Amino acid sequence: MKPHLQEYLDEFNNGELEDLIGIFGSMEQILVFFQKQKMLEFVDPFDRDLDDYQTEILNYLFNNLNDKSTMKYIVSQLSDVEIKEDGYYLQLNDKSDLCKLFKSYSGREIGPRDIVEALFNDDNWEHFNDTTEDIYNDVIDELNPENIELLKTSILDVLTNWKIEVDDDTPDLFNNYSEEGVFYLTPENVGDVIGDKESFMYLLDEDYLPNMTGNLYSIHYNAYNQAYESEIYDSVMSELSTFFDVETSKWVSKPSPNNPEKLNEFYEIKFNPNELVNSIKKYVGNRNLWGYYQNNIDYLGSWLTLMDNLMENGDEDWLDFSISDYADWGLTKKYINELFPDYI
């Protein structure tokens, strides 16, 4: 290397850029010159003497030269990114950390971030407490034929050879079906009893069917919350597909670095093609003139921190979705019928 070029390189690597910028006019022109002279290979953008210029250098390397080796080094410094043969994966100890990609509302209002954190936490999450005030209309009326048959069998098993003297307080259906003032519950009329709200609720209210009332409330409670959670989950995964191939999401086990016999569990999800690289390029591209070492990419530590930085600064949109006040009734009905055999 010619002496004057070596002098330029030494000044640059020592962070003494004042004279060089005076000669070339800007950092970009210095890098253009170094590239032409094949000197860039001797520049380490992560040298501490170049802290104040790191993002400018990386911006040139990534967005002008598409420097893959430097990009690979950056990726390897992100603690939540796993490099595999088929691409890049986000790996997290806690799945709920994904909530950091979602919009947060100020004050006490529950926003998408709160919902995602609760949804992905290990603790059971139930959004609604009191889900029905009418278990007949909201459960019995929604049962499919198979579950009606199951309910018939259950009632007849509990009330085998059951009969009751009819009076002014018994349901009209009992009076209509009575023989000499007595109503007999039979396989032939149990379906009519179920189909008549007054008659069915009479059996519940008079405690002729122990545990049935509590079970019906539990069925609706679980079905309603499951339907709501299913809707929310679909919305969350739809938003996450902005960055990831959501079909690849799964939990994996890896031997602990300190104890190979111990397995650590991670949640992993594959980045969409070019997503990781583009987010890094965007980060350095939008910060290449900030000149403050704490914005340097090797200070971030993780991709989630990088994205939080981009989103807080308005360079990337927060993931967001609308939050319904109610569960979808079609889904609720579906889950009622799926859960019913487990309780009756």
mmCIF file of C-alpha atoms in Angstrom, residues 6-338:
data_model
loop_
_atom_site.group_PDB
_atom_site.id
_atom_site.type_symbol
_atom_site.label_atom_id
_atom_site.label_comp_id
_atom_site.label_asym_id
_atom_site.label_seq_id
_atom_site.Cartn_x
_atom_site.Cartn_y
_atom_site.Cartn_z
ATOM 1 C CA GLN A 6 -1.606 3.888 4.642
ATOM 2 C CA GLU A 7 -1.662 7.269 6.358
ATOM 3 C CA TYR A 8 -5.285 7.785 5.334
ATOM 4 C CA LEU A 9 -6.182 4.321 6.600
ATOM 5 C CA ASP A 10 -4.410 4.801 9.941
ATOM 6 C CA GLU A 11 -6.132 8.134 10.524
ATOM 7 C CA PHE A 12 -9.482 6.604 9.658
ATOM 8 C CA ASN A 13 -9.082 3.538 11.885
ATOM 9 C CA ASN A 14 -7.964 5.742 14.762
ATOM 10 C CA GLY A 15 -11.144 7.771 14.433
ATOM 11 C CA GLU A 16 -9.223 10.893 13.370
ATOM 12 C CA LEU A 17 -11.510 11.877 10.519
ATOM 13 C CA GLU A 18 -11.394 15.670 10.605
ATOM 14 C CA ASP A 19 -8.564 16.013 8.096
ATOM 15 C CA LEU A 20 -9.937 13.235 5.888
ATOM 16 C CA ILE A 21 -13.392 14.808 5.721
ATOM 17 C CA GLY A 22 -11.663 18.092 4.864
ATOM 18 C CA ILE A 23 -9.974 16.337 1.948
ATOM 19 C CA PHE A 24 -12.858 14.179 0.683
ATOM 20 C CA GLY A 25 -15.859 16.226 1.799
ATOM 21 C CA SER A 26 -17.874 13.522 3.625
ATOM 22 C CA MET A 27 -17.714 10.097 5.210
ATOM 23 C CA GLU A 28 -19.418 8.566 2.173
ATOM 24 C CA GLN A 29 -16.776 9.963 -0.182
ATOM 25 C CA ILE A 30 -14.017 8.592 2.058
ATOM 26 C CA LEU A 31 -15.621 5.150 1.846
ATOM 27 C CA VAL A 32 -16.066 5.456 -1.919
ATOM 28 C CA PHE A 33 -12.366 6.263 -2.220
ATOM 29 C CA PHE A 34 -11.373 3.384 0.067
ATOM 30 C CA GLN A 35 -13.509 1.032 -1.999
ATOM 31 C CA LYS A 36 -11.808 2.075 -5.230
ATOM 32 C CA GLN A 37 -8.417 1.612 -3.592
ATOM 33 C CA LYS A 38 -9.472 -1.804 -2.195
ATOM 34 C CA MET A 39 -8.880 -0.541 1.352
ATOM 35 C CA LEU A 40 -12.299 -1.282 2.877
ATOM 36 C CA GLU A 41 -11.188 -4.758 3.906
ATOM 37 C CA PHE A 42 -8.858 -3.080 6.405
ATOM 38 C CA VAL A 43 -11.683 -1.107 8.042
ATOM 39 C CA ASP A 44 -13.402 -2.630 11.067
ATOM 40 C CA PRO A 45 -16.702 -0.783 11.629
ATOM 41 C CA PHE A 46 -16.933 -2.314 15.088
ATOM 42 C CA ASP A 47 -13.637 -0.889 16.319
ATOM 43 C CA ARG A 48 -14.323 1.275 19.362
ATOM 44 C CA ASP A 49 -12.338 4.146 17.810
ATOM 45 C CA LEU A 50 -15.022 4.266 15.114
ATOM 46 C CA ASP A 51 -18.017 4.153 17.486
ATOM 47 C CA ASP A 52 -19.306 7.560 16.415
ATOM 48 C CA TYR A 53 -19.195 6.568 12.749
ATOM 49 C CA GLN A 54 -20.312 2.943 12.899
ATOM 50 C CA THR A 55 -23.802 3.404 11.469
ATOM 51 C CA GLU A 56 -22.493 5.542 8.598
ATOM 52 C CA ILE A 57 -19.927 2.887 7.715
ATOM 53 C CA LEU A 58 -22.443 0.046 7.998
ATOM 54 C CA ASN A 59 -24.990 1.951 5.956
ATOM 55 C CA TYR A 60 -22.461 2.224 3.132
ATOM 56 C CA LEU A 61 -21.404 -1.420 3.444
ATOM 57 C CA PHE A 62 -24.968 -2.744 3.508
ATOM 58 C CA ASN A 63 -26.960 -0.390 1.349
ATOM 59 C CA ASN A 64 -24.274 0.390 -1.250
ATOM 60 C CA LEU A 65 -22.118 -2.711 -1.366
ATOM 61 C CA ASN A 66 -24.444 -5.382 0.078
ATOM 62 C CA ASP A 67 -21.576 -6.602 2.258
ATOM 63 C CA LYS A 68 -22.722 -10.105 3.234
ATOM 64 C CA SER A 69 -19.821 -10.971 5.532
ATOM 65 C CA THR A 70 -20.412 -7.925 7.734
ATOM 66 C CA MET A 71 -24.137 -8.635 7.714
ATOM 67 C CA LYS A 72 -23.468 -12.200 8.827
ATOM 68 C CA TYR A 73 -21.356 -10.880 11.702
ATOM 69 C CA ILE A 74 -24.139 -8.497 12.778
ATOM 70 C CA VAL A 75 -26.708 -11.265 12.707
ATOM 71 C CA SER A 76 -24.458 -13.459 14.845
ATOM 72 C CA GLN A 77 -24.403 -10.714 17.507
ATOM 73 C CA LEU A 78 -28.197 -10.725 17.892
ATOM 74 C CA SER A 79 -28.936 -12.993 20.832
ATOM 75 C CA ASP A 80 -32.471 -13.851 19.711
ATOM 76 C CA VAL A 81 -31.581 -14.883 16.156
ATOM 77 C CA GLU A 82 -30.640 -18.432 15.184
ATOM 78 C CA ILE A 83 -28.944 -19.054 11.845
ATOM 79 C CA LYS A 84 -29.964 -22.287 10.101
ATOM 80 C CA GLU A 85 -29.358 -23.705 6.653
ATOM 81 C CA ASP A 86 -32.819 -22.719 5.455
ATOM 82 C CA GLY A 87 -32.805 -19.187 6.860
ATOM 83 C CA TYR A 88 -32.983 -17.066 9.985
ATOM 84 C CA TYR A 89 -35.149 -17.845 13.013
ATOM 85 C CA LEU A 90 -36.211 -15.750 15.968
ATOM 86 C CA GLN A 91 -35.639 -17.759 19.157
ATOM 87 C CA LEU A 92 -37.110 -16.689 22.487
ATOM 88 C CA ASN A 93 -37.059 -18.077 25.998
ATOM 89 C CA ASP A 94 -40.474 -16.529 26.531
ATOM 90 C CA LYS A 95 -43.028 -16.511 23.707
ATOM 91 C CA SER A 96 -44.792 -13.528 25.268
ATOM 92 C CA ASP A 97 -41.777 -11.359 24.339
ATOM 93 C CA LEU A 98 -43.421 -11.127 20.923
ATOM 94 C CA CYS A 99 -45.743 -8.576 22.511
ATOM 95 C CA LYS A 100 -42.914 -6.031 22.153
ATOM 96 C CA LEU A 101 -43.729 -5.823 18.449
ATOM 97 C CA PHE A 102 -47.300 -4.688 19.140
ATOM 98 C CA LYS A 103 -48.786 -1.299 19.785
ATOM 99 C CA SER A 104 -49.191 -0.256 23.389
ATOM 100 C CA TYR A 105 -51.881 2.126 24.598
ATOM 101 C CA SER A 106 -51.116 4.773 27.191
ATOM 102 C CA GLY A 107 -52.828 4.906 30.557
ATOM 103 C CA ARG A 108 -55.013 2.075 31.798
ATOM 104 C CA GLU A 109 -56.552 1.187 28.447
ATOM 105 C CA ILE A 110 -55.770 -2.377 27.421
ATOM 106 C CA GLY A 111 -54.061 -2.458 24.043
ATOM 107 C CA PRO A 112 -52.778 -5.101 21.621
ATOM 108 C CA ARG A 113 -49.485 -5.438 23.518
ATOM 109 C CA ASP A 114 -51.290 -6.288 26.763
ATOM 110 C CA ILE A 115 -53.529 -8.789 24.974
ATOM 111 C CA VAL A 116 -50.605 -10.549 23.257
ATOM 112 C CA GLU A 117 -48.601 -10.739 26.475
ATOM 113 C CA ALA A 118 -51.552 -12.300 28.304
ATOM 114 C CA LEU A 119 -52.340 -14.642 25.412
ATOM 115 C CA PHE A 120 -48.805 -16.019 25.149
ATOM 116 C CA ASN A 121 -48.105 -16.271 28.863
ATOM 117 C CA ASP A 122 -48.157 -19.714 30.438
ATOM 118 C CA ASP A 123 -50.890 -18.662 32.865
ATOM 119 C CA ASN A 124 -54.460 -19.404 31.824
ATOM 120 C CA TRP A 125 -56.078 -16.277 30.485
ATOM 121 C CA GLU A 126 -59.820 -15.750 30.604
ATOM 122 C CA HIS A 127 -61.101 -12.425 29.325
ATOM 123 C CA PHE A 128 -64.738 -12.731 30.394
ATOM 124 C CA ASN A 129 -66.082 -13.844 33.770
ATOM 125 C CA ASP A 130 -69.885 -13.837 33.514
ATOM 126 C CA THR A 131 -70.665 -14.989 29.998
ATOM 127 C CA THR A 132 -74.377 -15.820 30.161
ATOM 128 C CA GLU A 133 -77.494 -15.097 32.170
ATOM 129 C CA ASP A 134 -79.592 -17.664 30.322
ATOM 130 C CA ILE A 135 -78.083 -21.120 30.057
ATOM 131 C CA TYR A 136 -81.132 -22.500 28.292
ATOM 132 C CA ASN A 137 -81.128 -20.027 25.413
ATOM 133 C CA ASP A 138 -77.330 -19.842 25.219
ATOM 134 C CA VAL A 139 -76.480 -23.523 25.647
ATOM 135 C CA ILE A 140 -79.426 -25.932 25.376
ATOM 136 C CA ASP A 141 -80.967 -24.121 22.405
ATOM 137 C CA GLU A 142 -77.620 -24.308 20.551
ATOM 138 C CA LEU A 143 -76.962 -28.025 20.948
ATOM 139 C CA ASN A 144 -76.607 -30.173 17.844
ATOM 140 C CA PRO A 145 -78.667 -33.384 17.463
ATOM 141 C CA GLU A 146 -75.844 -35.602 18.763
ATOM 142 C CA ASN A 147 -75.582 -33.616 21.990
ATOM 143 C CA ILE A 148 -79.369 -33.526 22.412
ATOM 144 C CA GLU A 149 -79.280 -37.328 22.354
ATOM 145 C CA LEU A 150 -76.449 -37.290 24.873
ATOM 146 C CA LEU A 151 -78.469 -34.972 27.120
ATOM 147 C CA LYS A 152 -81.511 -37.236 26.867
ATOM 148 C CA THR A 153 -79.462 -40.220 27.989
ATOM 149 C CA SER A 154 -77.901 -38.251 30.852
ATOM 150 C CA ILE A 155 -81.276 -37.059 32.149
ATOM 151 C CA LEU A 156 -82.812 -40.521 31.960
ATOM 152 C CA ASP A 157 -79.793 -42.024 33.754
ATOM 153 C CA VAL A 158 -80.212 -39.562 36.620
ATOM 154 C CA LEU A 159 -84.014 -39.596 36.689
ATOM 155 C CA THR A 160 -84.679 -43.281 36.095
ATOM 156 C CA ASN A 161 -88.392 -44.058 36.570
ATOM 157 C CA TRP A 162 -88.908 -40.458 37.651
ATOM 158 C CA LYS A 163 -92.390 -39.154 38.214
ATOM 159 C CA ILE A 164 -94.028 -36.167 39.865
ATOM 160 C CA GLU A 165 -97.533 -35.212 40.896
ATOM 161 C CA VAL A 166 -98.649 -32.241 38.861
ATOM 162 C CA ASP A 167 -100.115 -29.104 40.376
ATOM 163 C CA ASP A 168 -100.332 -25.402 39.640
ATOM 164 C CA ASP A 169 -96.564 -25.022 40.165
ATOM 165 C CA THR A 170 -95.411 -27.695 37.741
ATOM 166 C CA PRO A 171 -94.798 -26.825 34.081
ATOM 167 C CA ASP A 172 -97.718 -26.864 31.660
ATOM 168 C CA LEU A 173 -96.050 -29.625 29.655
ATOM 169 C CA PHE A 174 -96.074 -31.895 32.723
ATOM 170 C CA ASN A 175 -99.786 -31.232 33.155
ATOM 171 C CA ASN A 176 -100.472 -31.913 29.483
ATOM 172 C CA TYR A 177 -98.580 -35.231 29.607
ATOM 173 C CA SER A 178 -99.844 -36.341 33.023
ATOM 174 C CA GLU A 179 -101.775 -39.515 33.677
ATOM 175 C CA GLU A 180 -104.218 -39.316 36.568
ATOM 176 C CA GLY A 181 -102.371 -36.289 37.942
ATOM 177 C CA VAL A 182 -98.878 -37.780 37.611
ATOM 178 C CA PHE A 183 -96.191 -36.944 35.052
ATOM 179 C CA TYR A 184 -93.868 -39.801 34.145
ATOM 180 C CA LEU A 185 -90.496 -39.019 32.494
ATOM 181 C CA THR A 186 -89.939 -41.504 29.665
ATOM 182 C CA PRO A 187 -87.642 -41.975 26.668
ATOM 183 C CA GLU A 188 -90.593 -40.902 24.512
ATOM 184 C CA ASN A 189 -91.149 -37.524 26.166
ATOM 185 C CA VAL A 190 -87.705 -36.562 27.475
ATOM 186 C CA GLY A 191 -86.964 -34.811 24.170
ATOM 187 C CA ASP A 192 -90.071 -32.664 24.607
ATOM 188 C CA VAL A 193 -88.986 -31.805 28.152
ATOM 189 C CA ILE A 194 -85.588 -30.642 26.840
ATOM 190 C CA GLY A 195 -87.295 -28.678 24.071
ATOM 191 C CA ASP A 196 -89.545 -26.843 26.520
ATOM 192 C CA LYS A 197 -87.653 -24.166 28.449
ATOM 193 C CA GLU A 198 -90.103 -24.070 31.352
ATOM 194 C CA SER A 199 -89.913 -27.828 31.870
ATOM 195 C CA PHE A 200 -86.157 -28.145 31.526
ATOM 196 C CA MET A 201 -85.443 -25.205 33.833
ATOM 197 C CA TYR A 202 -87.904 -26.638 36.368
ATOM 198 C CA LEU A 203 -85.745 -29.757 36.602
ATOM 199 C CA LEU A 204 -82.678 -27.581 37.148
ATOM 200 C CA ASP A 205 -84.240 -25.080 39.541
ATOM 201 C CA GLU A 206 -85.740 -27.824 41.722
ATOM 202 C CA ASP A 207 -82.344 -29.563 41.752
ATOM 203 C CA TYR A 208 -83.605 -32.754 40.160
ATOM 204 C CA LEU A 209 -80.450 -32.764 38.013
ATOM 205 C CA PRO A 210 -77.547 -32.174 40.459
ATOM 206 C CA ASN A 211 -74.455 -30.500 38.965
ATOM 207 C CA MET A 212 -76.210 -29.913 35.632
ATOM 208 C CA THR A 213 -76.629 -26.162 36.183
ATOM 209 C CA GLY A 214 -72.976 -25.630 37.110
ATOM 210 C CA ASN A 215 -71.832 -27.733 34.171
ATOM 211 C CA LEU A 216 -73.897 -25.741 31.694
ATOM 212 C CA TYR A 217 -72.502 -22.468 32.995
ATOM 213 C CA SER A 218 -68.980 -23.912 32.745
ATOM 214 C CA ILE A 219 -69.588 -25.048 29.180
ATOM 215 C CA HIS A 220 -70.691 -21.587 28.117
ATOM 216 C CA TYR A 221 -67.916 -19.843 30.051
ATOM 217 C CA ASN A 222 -65.183 -21.966 28.501
ATOM 218 C CA ALA A 223 -66.686 -21.945 25.009
ATOM 219 C CA TYR A 224 -67.134 -18.168 25.018
ATOM 220 C CA ASN A 225 -63.605 -17.465 26.232
ATOM 221 C CA GLN A 226 -62.158 -20.073 23.890
ATOM 222 C CA ALA A 227 -63.952 -18.441 20.949
ATOM 223 C CA TYR A 228 -62.716 -15.008 21.942
ATOM 224 C CA GLU A 229 -59.163 -16.269 22.420
ATOM 225 C CA SER A 230 -59.285 -18.052 19.062
ATOM 226 C CA GLU A 231 -60.267 -14.821 17.307
ATOM 227 C CA ILE A 232 -57.537 -12.897 19.085
ATOM 228 C CA TYR A 233 -54.976 -15.594 18.305
ATOM 229 C CA ASP A 234 -55.829 -15.496 14.597
ATOM 230 C CA SER A 235 -55.495 -11.693 14.594
ATOM 231 C CA VAL A 236 -52.155 -11.865 16.384
ATOM 232 C CA MET A 237 -50.718 -14.493 14.047
ATOM 233 C CA SER A 238 -51.971 -12.547 11.036
ATOM 234 C CA GLU A 239 -50.046 -9.511 12.261
ATOM 235 C CA LEU A 240 -46.943 -11.559 13.024
ATOM 236 C CA SER A 241 -46.974 -12.807 9.421
ATOM 237 C CA THR A 242 -45.712 -9.309 8.538
ATOM 238 C CA PHE A 243 -42.294 -10.465 9.711
ATOM 239 C CA PHE A 244 -42.501 -14.239 10.035
ATOM 240 C CA ASP A 245 -43.620 -17.458 8.413
ATOM 241 C CA VAL A 246 -46.104 -18.200 11.184
ATOM 242 C CA GLU A 247 -46.585 -21.791 10.035
ATOM 243 C CA THR A 248 -43.057 -22.553 11.265
ATOM 244 C CA SER A 249 -43.651 -21.479 14.868
ATOM 245 C CA LYS A 250 -42.899 -24.181 17.428
ATOM 246 C CA TRP A 251 -41.104 -24.966 20.682
ATOM 247 C CA VAL A 252 -37.671 -26.585 20.363
ATOM 248 C CA SER A 253 -35.240 -28.088 22.850
ATOM 249 C CA LYS A 254 -31.491 -27.468 22.844
ATOM 250 C CA PRO A 255 -28.744 -28.717 25.164
ATOM 251 C CA SER A 256 -27.619 -26.121 27.691
ATOM 252 C CA PRO A 257 -24.171 -24.638 26.868
ATOM 253 C CA ASN A 258 -23.083 -25.195 30.474
ATOM 254 C CA ASN A 259 -24.703 -28.570 30.956
ATOM 255 C CA PRO A 260 -25.231 -30.626 27.772
ATOM 256 C CA GLU A 261 -27.417 -33.097 29.657
ATOM 257 C CA LYS A 262 -29.904 -30.353 30.456
ATOM 258 C CA LEU A 263 -32.330 -29.265 27.728
ATOM 259 C CA ASN A 264 -33.443 -25.664 27.395
ATOM 260 C CA GLU A 265 -36.707 -24.871 25.635
ATOM 261 C CA PHE A 266 -37.086 -22.056 23.119
ATOM 262 C CA TYR A 267 -39.933 -20.739 21.052
ATOM 263 C CA GLU A 268 -38.812 -20.260 17.473
ATOM 264 C CA ILE A 269 -40.352 -18.803 14.354
ATOM 265 C CA LYS A 270 -38.757 -18.334 10.941
ATOM 266 C CA PHE A 271 -38.264 -14.864 9.489
ATOM 267 C CA ASN A 272 -39.826 -14.146 6.131
ATOM 268 C CA PRO A 273 -37.231 -14.057 3.316
ATOM 269 C CA ASN A 274 -35.028 -10.936 3.570
ATOM 270 C CA GLU A 275 -36.976 -9.617 6.588
ATOM 271 C CA LEU A 276 -34.092 -9.785 9.049
ATOM 272 C CA VAL A 277 -31.552 -8.332 6.611
ATOM 273 C CA ASN A 278 -33.921 -5.560 5.536
ATOM 274 C CA SER A 279 -34.653 -4.556 9.130
ATOM 275 C CA ILE A 280 -30.913 -4.237 9.816
ATOM 276 C CA LYS A 281 -30.393 -2.215 6.642
ATOM 277 C CA LYS A 282 -33.291 0.034 7.589
ATOM 278 C CA TYR A 283 -31.878 0.537 11.075
ATOM 279 C CA VAL A 284 -28.441 1.659 9.923
ATOM 280 C CA GLY A 285 -29.879 3.562 6.973
ATOM 281 C CA ASN A 286 -32.147 5.679 9.157
ATOM 282 C CA ARG A 287 -29.435 6.320 11.747
ATOM 283 C CA ASN A 288 -26.335 6.732 9.631
ATOM 284 C CA LEU A 289 -25.936 10.421 10.526
ATOM 285 C CA TRP A 290 -26.895 10.257 14.191
ATOM 286 C CA GLY A 291 -23.280 9.896 15.301
ATOM 287 C CA TYR A 292 -24.033 8.590 18.792
ATOM 288 C CA TYR A 293 -22.493 5.293 19.845
ATOM 289 C CA GLN A 294 -25.507 4.141 21.876
ATOM 290 C CA ASN A 295 -27.426 3.892 18.607
ATOM 291 C CA ASN A 296 -24.821 1.497 17.223
ATOM 292 C CA ILE A 297 -26.206 -1.813 16.157
ATOM 293 C CA ASP A 298 -23.769 -3.877 18.206
ATOM 294 C CA TYR A 299 -25.110 -2.182 21.361
ATOM 295 C CA LEU A 300 -28.637 -3.434 20.732
ATOM 296 C CA GLY A 301 -28.121 -7.079 21.636
ATOM 297 C CA SER A 302 -31.280 -8.455 20.028
ATOM 298 C CA TRP A 303 -33.538 -8.134 17.010
ATOM 299 C CA LEU A 304 -36.516 -7.320 19.234
ATOM 300 C CA THR A 305 -34.608 -4.369 20.691
ATOM 301 C CA LEU A 306 -33.703 -3.246 17.163
ATOM 302 C CA MET A 307 -37.352 -3.368 16.125
ATOM 303 C CA ASP A 308 -38.492 -1.592 19.267
ATOM 304 C CA ASN A 309 -36.028 1.166 18.408
ATOM 305 C CA LEU A 310 -37.332 1.418 14.840
ATOM 306 C CA MET A 311 -40.953 1.418 15.957
ATOM 307 C CA GLU A 312 -40.457 3.946 18.747
ATOM 308 C CA ASN A 313 -38.830 6.277 16.228
ATOM 309 C CA GLY A 314 -41.635 5.817 13.690
ATOM 310 C CA ASP A 315 -39.405 4.065 11.138
ATOM 311 C CA GLU A 316 -41.508 0.899 11.346
ATOM 312 C CA ASP A 317 -45.212 0.526 12.148
ATOM 313 C CA TRP A 318 -46.217 -1.250 15.326
ATOM 314 C CA LEU A 319 -48.197 -4.407 14.775
ATOM 315 C CA ASP A 320 -51.823 -3.717 15.607
ATOM 316 C CA PHE A 321 -55.281 -5.291 15.483
ATOM 317 C CA SER A 322 -58.789 -4.378 16.555
ATOM 318 C CA ILE A 323 -59.994 -5.724 19.899
ATOM 319 C CA SER A 324 -63.596 -6.898 19.906
ATOM 320 C CA ASP A 325 -65.823 -6.481 22.950
ATOM 321 C CA TYR A 326 -67.532 -9.795 22.288
ATOM 322 C CA ALA A 327 -66.733 -13.319 21.177
ATOM 323 C CA ASP A 328 -67.963 -14.494 17.797
ATOM 324 C CA TRP A 329 -71.242 -16.335 18.356
ATOM 325 C CA GLY A 330 -70.671 -18.861 15.574
ATOM 326 C CA LEU A 331 -67.374 -19.897 17.148
ATOM 327 C CA THR A 332 -68.913 -19.933 20.611
ATOM 328 C CA LYS A 333 -71.664 -22.295 19.418
ATOM 329 C CA LYS A 334 -69.043 -24.533 17.802
ATOM 330 C CA TYR A 335 -67.061 -24.793 21.047
ATOM 331 C CA ILE A 336 -70.241 -25.338 23.110
ATOM 332 C CA ASN A 337 -70.965 -28.463 21.116
ATOM 333 C CA GLU A 338 -67.331 -29.600 21.229
#
